[in-house]
mmCIF file of C-alpha atoms and ligand atoms in Angstrom:
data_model
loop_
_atom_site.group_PDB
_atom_site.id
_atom_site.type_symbol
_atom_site.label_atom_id
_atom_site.label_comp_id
_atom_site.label_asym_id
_atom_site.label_seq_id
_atom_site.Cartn_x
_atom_site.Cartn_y
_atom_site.Cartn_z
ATOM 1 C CA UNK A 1 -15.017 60.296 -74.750
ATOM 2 C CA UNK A 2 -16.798 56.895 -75.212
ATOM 3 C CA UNK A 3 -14.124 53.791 -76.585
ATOM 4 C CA UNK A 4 -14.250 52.636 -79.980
ATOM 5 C CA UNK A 5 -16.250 49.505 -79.904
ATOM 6 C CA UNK A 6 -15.179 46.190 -81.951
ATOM 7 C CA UNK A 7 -17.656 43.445 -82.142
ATOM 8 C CA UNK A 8 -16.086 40.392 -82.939
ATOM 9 C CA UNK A 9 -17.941 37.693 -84.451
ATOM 10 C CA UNK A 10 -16.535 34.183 -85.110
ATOM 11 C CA UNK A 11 -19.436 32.191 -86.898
ATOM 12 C CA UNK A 12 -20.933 29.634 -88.868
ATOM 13 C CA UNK A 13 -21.590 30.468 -93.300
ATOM 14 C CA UNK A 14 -25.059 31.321 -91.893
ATOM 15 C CA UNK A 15 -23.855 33.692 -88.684
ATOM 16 C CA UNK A 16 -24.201 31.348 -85.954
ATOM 17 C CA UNK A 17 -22.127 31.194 -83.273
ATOM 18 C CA UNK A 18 -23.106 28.048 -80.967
ATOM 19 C CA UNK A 19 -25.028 25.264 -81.495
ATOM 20 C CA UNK A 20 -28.575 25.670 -79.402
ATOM 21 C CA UNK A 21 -26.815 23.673 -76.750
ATOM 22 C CA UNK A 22 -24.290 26.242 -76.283
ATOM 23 C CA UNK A 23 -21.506 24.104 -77.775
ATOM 24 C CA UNK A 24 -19.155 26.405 -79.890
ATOM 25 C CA UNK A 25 -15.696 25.537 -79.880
ATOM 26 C CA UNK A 26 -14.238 25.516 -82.016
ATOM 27 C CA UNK A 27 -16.563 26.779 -84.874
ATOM 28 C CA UNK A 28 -13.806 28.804 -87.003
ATOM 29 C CA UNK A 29 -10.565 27.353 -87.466
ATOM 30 C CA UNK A 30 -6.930 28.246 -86.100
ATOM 31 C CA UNK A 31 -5.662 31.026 -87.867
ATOM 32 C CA UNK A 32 -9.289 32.513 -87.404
ATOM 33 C CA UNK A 33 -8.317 32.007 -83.606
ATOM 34 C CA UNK A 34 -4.658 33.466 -83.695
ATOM 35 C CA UNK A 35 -6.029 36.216 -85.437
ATOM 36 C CA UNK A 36 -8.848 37.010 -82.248
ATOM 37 C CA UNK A 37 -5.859 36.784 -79.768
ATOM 38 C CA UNK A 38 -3.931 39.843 -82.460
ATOM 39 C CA UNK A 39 -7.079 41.767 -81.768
ATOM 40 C CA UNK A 40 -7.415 41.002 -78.189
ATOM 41 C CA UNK A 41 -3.859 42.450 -77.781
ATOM 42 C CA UNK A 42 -5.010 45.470 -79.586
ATOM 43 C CA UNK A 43 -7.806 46.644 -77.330
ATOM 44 C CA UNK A 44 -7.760 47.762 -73.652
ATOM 45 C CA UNK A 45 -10.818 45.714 -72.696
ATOM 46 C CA UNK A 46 -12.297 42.342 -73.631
ATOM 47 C CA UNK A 47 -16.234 41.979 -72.995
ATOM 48 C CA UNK A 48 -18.938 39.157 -72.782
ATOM 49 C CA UNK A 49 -21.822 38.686 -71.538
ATOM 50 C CA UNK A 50 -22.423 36.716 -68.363
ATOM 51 C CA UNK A 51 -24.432 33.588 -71.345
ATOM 52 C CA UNK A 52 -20.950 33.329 -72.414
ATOM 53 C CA UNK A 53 -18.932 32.914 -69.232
ATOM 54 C CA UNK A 54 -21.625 30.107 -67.974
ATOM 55 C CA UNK A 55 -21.636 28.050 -71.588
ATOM 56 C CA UNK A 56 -17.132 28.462 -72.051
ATOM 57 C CA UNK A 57 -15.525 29.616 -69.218
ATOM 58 C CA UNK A 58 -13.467 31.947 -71.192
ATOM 59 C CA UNK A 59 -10.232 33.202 -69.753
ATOM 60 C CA UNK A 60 -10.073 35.831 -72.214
ATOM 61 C CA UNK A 61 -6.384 36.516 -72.398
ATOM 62 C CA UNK A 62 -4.024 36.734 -74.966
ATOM 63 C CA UNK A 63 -2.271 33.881 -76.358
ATOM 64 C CA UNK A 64 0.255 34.209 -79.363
ATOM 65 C CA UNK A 65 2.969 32.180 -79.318
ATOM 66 C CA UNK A 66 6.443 33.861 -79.321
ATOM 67 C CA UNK A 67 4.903 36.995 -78.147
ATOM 68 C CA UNK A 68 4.047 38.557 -74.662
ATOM 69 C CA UNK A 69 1.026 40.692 -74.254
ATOM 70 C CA UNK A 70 -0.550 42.914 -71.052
ATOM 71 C CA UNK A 71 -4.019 41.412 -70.589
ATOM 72 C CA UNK A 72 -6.629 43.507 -71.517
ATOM 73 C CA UNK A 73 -9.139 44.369 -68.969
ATOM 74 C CA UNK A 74 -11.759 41.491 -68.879
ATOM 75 C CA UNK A 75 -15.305 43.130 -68.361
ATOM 76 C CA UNK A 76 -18.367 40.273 -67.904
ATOM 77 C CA UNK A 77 -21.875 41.865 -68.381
ATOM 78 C CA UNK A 78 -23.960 40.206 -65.353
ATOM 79 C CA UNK A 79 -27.297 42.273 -64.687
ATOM 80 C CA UNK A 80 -27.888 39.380 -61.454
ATOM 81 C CA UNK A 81 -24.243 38.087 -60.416
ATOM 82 C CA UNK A 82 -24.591 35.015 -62.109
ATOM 83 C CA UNK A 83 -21.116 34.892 -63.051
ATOM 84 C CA UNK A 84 -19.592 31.371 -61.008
ATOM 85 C CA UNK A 85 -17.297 32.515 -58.566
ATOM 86 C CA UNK A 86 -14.079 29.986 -59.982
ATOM 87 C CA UNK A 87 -15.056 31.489 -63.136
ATOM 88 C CA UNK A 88 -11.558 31.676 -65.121
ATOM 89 C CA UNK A 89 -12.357 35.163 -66.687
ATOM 90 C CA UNK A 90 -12.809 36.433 -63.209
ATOM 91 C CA UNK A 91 -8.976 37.343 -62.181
ATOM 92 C CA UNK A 92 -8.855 41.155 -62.312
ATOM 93 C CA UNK A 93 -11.810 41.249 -64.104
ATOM 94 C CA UNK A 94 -14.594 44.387 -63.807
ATOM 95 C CA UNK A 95 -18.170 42.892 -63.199
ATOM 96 C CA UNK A 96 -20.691 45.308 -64.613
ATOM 97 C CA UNK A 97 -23.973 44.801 -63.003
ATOM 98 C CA UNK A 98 -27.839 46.141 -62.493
ATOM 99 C CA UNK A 99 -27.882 44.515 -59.059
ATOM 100 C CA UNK A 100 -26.645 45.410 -55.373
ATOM 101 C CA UNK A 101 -22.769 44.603 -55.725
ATOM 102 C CA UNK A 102 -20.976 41.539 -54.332
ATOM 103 C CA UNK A 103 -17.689 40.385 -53.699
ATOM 104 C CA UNK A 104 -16.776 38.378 -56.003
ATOM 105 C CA UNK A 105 -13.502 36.846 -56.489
ATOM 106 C CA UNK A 106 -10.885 39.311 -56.789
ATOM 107 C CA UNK A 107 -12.871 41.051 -59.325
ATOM 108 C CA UNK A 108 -14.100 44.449 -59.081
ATOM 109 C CA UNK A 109 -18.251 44.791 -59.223
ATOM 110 C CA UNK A 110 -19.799 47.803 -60.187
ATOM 111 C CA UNK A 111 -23.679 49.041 -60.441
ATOM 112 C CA UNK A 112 -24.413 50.877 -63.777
ATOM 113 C CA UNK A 113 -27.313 52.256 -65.156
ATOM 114 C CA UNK A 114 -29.806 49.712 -66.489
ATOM 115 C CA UNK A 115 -31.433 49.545 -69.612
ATOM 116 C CA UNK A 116 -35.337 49.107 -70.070
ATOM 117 C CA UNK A 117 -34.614 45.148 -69.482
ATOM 118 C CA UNK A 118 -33.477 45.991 -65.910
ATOM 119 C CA UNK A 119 -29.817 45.100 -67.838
ATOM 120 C CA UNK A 120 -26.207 47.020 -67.873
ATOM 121 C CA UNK A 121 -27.340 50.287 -70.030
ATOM 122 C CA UNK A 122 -24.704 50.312 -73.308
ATOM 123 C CA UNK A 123 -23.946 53.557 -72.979
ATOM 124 C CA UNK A 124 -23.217 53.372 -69.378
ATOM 125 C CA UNK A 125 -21.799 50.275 -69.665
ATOM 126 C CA UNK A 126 -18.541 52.636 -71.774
ATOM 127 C CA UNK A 127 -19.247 55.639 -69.650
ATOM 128 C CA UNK A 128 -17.762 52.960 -66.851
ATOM 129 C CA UNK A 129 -15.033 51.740 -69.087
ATOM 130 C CA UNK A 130 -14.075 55.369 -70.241
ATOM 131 C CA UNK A 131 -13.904 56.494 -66.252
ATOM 132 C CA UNK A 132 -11.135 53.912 -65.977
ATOM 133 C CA UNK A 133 -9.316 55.525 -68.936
ATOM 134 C CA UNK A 134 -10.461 52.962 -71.143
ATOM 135 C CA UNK A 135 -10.192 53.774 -75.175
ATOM 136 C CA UNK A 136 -10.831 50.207 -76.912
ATOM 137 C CA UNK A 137 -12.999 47.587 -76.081
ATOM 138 C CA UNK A 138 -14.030 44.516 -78.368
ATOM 139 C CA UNK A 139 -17.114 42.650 -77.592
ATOM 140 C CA UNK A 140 -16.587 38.757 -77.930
ATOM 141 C CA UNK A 141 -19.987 37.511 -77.732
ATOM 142 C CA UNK A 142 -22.971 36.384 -76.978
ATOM 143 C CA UNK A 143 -25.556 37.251 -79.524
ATOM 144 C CA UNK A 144 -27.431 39.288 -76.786
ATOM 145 C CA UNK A 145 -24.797 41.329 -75.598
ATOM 146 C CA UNK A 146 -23.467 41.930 -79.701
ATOM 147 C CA UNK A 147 -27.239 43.118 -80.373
ATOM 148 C CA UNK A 148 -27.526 45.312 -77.223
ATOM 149 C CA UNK A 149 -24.670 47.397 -78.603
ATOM 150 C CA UNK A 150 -25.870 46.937 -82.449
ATOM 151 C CA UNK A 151 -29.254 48.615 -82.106
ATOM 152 C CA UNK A 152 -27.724 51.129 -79.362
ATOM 153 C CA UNK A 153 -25.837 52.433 -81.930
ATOM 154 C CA UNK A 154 -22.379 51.788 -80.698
ATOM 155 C CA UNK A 155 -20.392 49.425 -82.633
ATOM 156 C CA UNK A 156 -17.800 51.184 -84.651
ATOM 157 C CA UNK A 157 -15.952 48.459 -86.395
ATOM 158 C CA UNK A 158 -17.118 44.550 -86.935
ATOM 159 C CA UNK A 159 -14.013 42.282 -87.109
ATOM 160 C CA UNK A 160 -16.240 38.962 -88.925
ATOM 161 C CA UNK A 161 -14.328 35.636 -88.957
ATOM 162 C CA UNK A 162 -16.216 32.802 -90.807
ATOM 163 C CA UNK A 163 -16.192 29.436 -90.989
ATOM 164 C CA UNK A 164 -17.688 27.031 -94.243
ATOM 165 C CA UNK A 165 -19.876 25.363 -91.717
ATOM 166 C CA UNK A 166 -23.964 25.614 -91.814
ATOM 167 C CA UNK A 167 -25.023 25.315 -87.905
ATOM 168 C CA UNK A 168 -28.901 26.242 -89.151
ATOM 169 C CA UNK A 169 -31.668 28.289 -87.633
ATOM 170 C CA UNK A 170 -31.610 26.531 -84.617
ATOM 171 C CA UNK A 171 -27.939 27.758 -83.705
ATOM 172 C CA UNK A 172 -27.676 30.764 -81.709
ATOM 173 C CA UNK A 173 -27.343 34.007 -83.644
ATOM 174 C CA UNK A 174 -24.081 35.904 -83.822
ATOM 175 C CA UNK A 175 -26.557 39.423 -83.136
ATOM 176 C CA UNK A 176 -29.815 38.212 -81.408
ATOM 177 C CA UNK A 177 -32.943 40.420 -81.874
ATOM 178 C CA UNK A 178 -32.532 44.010 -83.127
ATOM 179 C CA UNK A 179 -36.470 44.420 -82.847
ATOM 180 C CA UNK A 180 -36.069 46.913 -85.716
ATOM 181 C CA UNK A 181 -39.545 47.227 -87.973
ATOM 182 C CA UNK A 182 -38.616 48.586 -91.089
ATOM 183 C CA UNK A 183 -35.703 48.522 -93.422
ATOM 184 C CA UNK A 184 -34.780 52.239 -92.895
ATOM 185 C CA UNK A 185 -33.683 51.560 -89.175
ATOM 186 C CA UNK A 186 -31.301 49.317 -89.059
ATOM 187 C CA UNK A 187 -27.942 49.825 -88.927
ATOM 188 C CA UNK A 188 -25.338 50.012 -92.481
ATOM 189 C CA UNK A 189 -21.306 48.840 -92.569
ATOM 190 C CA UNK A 190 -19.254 50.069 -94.760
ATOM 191 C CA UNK A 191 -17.148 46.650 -95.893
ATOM 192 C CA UNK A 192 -13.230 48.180 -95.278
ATOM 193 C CA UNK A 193 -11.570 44.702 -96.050
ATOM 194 C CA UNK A 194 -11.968 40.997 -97.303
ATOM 195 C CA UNK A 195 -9.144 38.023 -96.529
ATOM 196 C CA UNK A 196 -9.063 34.531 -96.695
ATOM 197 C CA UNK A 197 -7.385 32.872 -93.489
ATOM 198 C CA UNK A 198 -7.205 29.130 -93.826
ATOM 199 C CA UNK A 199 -10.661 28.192 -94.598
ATOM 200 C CA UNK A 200 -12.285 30.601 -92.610
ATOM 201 C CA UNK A 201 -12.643 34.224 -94.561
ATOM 202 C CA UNK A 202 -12.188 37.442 -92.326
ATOM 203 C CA UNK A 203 -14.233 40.243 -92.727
ATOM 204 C CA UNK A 204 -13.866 43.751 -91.814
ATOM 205 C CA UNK A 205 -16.608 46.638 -91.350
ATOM 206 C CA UNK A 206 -16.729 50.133 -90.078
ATOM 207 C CA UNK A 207 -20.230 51.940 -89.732
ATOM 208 C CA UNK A 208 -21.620 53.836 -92.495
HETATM 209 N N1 NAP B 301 -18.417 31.647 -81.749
HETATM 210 C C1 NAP B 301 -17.877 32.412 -80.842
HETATM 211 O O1 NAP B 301 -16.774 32.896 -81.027
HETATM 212 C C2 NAP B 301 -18.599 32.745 -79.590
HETATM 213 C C3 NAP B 301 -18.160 33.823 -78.814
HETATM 214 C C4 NAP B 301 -18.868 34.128 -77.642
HETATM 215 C C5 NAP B 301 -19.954 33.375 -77.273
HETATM 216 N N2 NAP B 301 -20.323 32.321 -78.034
HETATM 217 C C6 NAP B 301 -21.472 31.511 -77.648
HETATM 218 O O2 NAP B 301 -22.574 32.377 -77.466
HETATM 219 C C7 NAP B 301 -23.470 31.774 -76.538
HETATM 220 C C8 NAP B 301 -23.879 32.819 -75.531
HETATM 221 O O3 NAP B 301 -24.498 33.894 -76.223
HETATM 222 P P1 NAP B 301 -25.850 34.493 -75.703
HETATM 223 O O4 NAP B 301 -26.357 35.420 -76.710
HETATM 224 O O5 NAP B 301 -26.701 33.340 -75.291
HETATM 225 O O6 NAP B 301 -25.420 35.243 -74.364
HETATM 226 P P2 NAP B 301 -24.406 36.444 -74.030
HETATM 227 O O7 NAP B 301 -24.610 37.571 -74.981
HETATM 228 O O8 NAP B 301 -23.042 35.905 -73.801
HETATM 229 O O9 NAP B 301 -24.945 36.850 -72.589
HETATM 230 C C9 NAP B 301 -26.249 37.367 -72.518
HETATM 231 C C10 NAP B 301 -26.583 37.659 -71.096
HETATM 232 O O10 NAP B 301 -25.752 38.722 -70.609
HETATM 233 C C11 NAP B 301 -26.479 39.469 -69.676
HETATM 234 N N3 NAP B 301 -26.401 40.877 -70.027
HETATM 235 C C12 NAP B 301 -26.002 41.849 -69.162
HETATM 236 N N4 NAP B 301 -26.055 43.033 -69.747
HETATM 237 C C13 NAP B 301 -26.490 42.845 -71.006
HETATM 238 C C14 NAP B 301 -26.800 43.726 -72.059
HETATM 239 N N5 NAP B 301 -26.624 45.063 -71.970
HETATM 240 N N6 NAP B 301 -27.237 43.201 -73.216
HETATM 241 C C15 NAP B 301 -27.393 41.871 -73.331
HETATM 242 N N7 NAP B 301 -27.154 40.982 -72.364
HETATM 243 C C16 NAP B 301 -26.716 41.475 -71.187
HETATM 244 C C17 NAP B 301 -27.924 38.968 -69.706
HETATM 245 O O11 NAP B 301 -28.108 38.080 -68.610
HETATM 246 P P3 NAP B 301 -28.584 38.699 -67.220
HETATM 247 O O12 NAP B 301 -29.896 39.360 -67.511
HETATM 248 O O13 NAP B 301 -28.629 37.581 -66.273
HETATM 249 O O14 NAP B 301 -27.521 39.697 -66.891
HETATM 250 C C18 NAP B 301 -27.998 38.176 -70.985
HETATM 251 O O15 NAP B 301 -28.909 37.116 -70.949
HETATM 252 C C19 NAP B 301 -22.736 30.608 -75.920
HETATM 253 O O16 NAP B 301 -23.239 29.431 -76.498
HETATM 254 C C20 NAP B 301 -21.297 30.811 -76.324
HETATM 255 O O17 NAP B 301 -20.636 29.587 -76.509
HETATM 256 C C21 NAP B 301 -19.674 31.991 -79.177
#
């Protein structure tokens, strides 16, 4: 059985999640953050594409205060190795690639299937995570990794946390392109639940 996928999104009143220069921390505010560290301690995997690790050098692990946490497994989507070998999120972290595998840190690289962009295929991106008895995963970003698994089909649940900021067109997208034509195709959410959390608002979806 696949995981349940969670795309978290932490964005701008109009759904952007960087400025175009990469630049996004910190867009939402602190309980919006404290909150992403609750979910990241609810999942068994973290994942981001390889945009992500090269603009923040994420270390992806969890951080409440007061509490301890396992790490979830940190998986980096990298169809070419690009990943930096200091990168933080590298400790103990699964590299999912297209290419011929490399050592890379102390990280474990694996070849998957690619997708018609020569990229980590979606669905065997989770065939991979469910092999290692992996049940939950929550995608942290980019846009292009949110919108390969939006118009695959496989996000189950969107955890939303936004900010009353306006980054503008120019900002990157929270889901880059869908390349949906009509109406009929694109994906529904059913809206489960609505909260404020300092200024930010948190939103919660399921698929229709
Ligand atoms: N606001 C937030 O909370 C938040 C969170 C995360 C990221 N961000 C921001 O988002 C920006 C990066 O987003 P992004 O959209 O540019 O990049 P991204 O989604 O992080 O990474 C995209 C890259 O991942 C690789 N990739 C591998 N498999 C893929 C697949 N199946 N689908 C899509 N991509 C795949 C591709 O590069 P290769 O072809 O080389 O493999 C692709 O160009 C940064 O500015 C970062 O700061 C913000």
């Amino acid at each position: 059985m696949r995981p349940r996928v969670t795309l978290k999104l932490a964005t701008s009143l109009d759904g952007r999640i960087a400025m175009a220069s990469g630049e996004s921390q910190w867009i939402t505010g602190a309980e919006s953050r404290l909150q992403g560290h609750r979910l990241r301690a609810a999942h068994a995997a973290i994942m981001v594409g390889v945009e992500t690790v090269l603009c923040d050098n994420p270390q992806l692990n969890v951080r409440v205060p007061d509490e301890q946490h396992p790490d979830p497994l940190r998986v980096v989507l990298d169809s070419r190795l690009r990943t930096p070998v200091d990168a933080r999120v590298l400790t103990g972290a699964l590299v999912l690639t297209t290419a011929e595998p490399l050592a890379l840190g102390d990280a474990e690289v694996v070849r998957v299937e690619a997708d018609g962009q020569g990229r980590p295929d979606p669905a065997a991106v989770l065939a991979a995570l469910a092999d290692r008895n992996i049940t939950s995963v929550l995608i942290e970003g980019g846009g292009r990794v949110a919108a390969s698994f939006v118009k695959a089909g496989l996000v189950d649940v969107i955890e939303w946390f936004r900010a009353p900021v306006l980054l503008g067109h120019e900002g990157r997208p929270a889901v880059a392109d869908l390349g949906f034509d009509r109406l009929s195709d694109t994906p529904r959410f059913k809206r489960l639940a609505v909260s404020p959390l300092g200024d930010d608002l948190w939103e919660r979806y399921e698929k229709a």
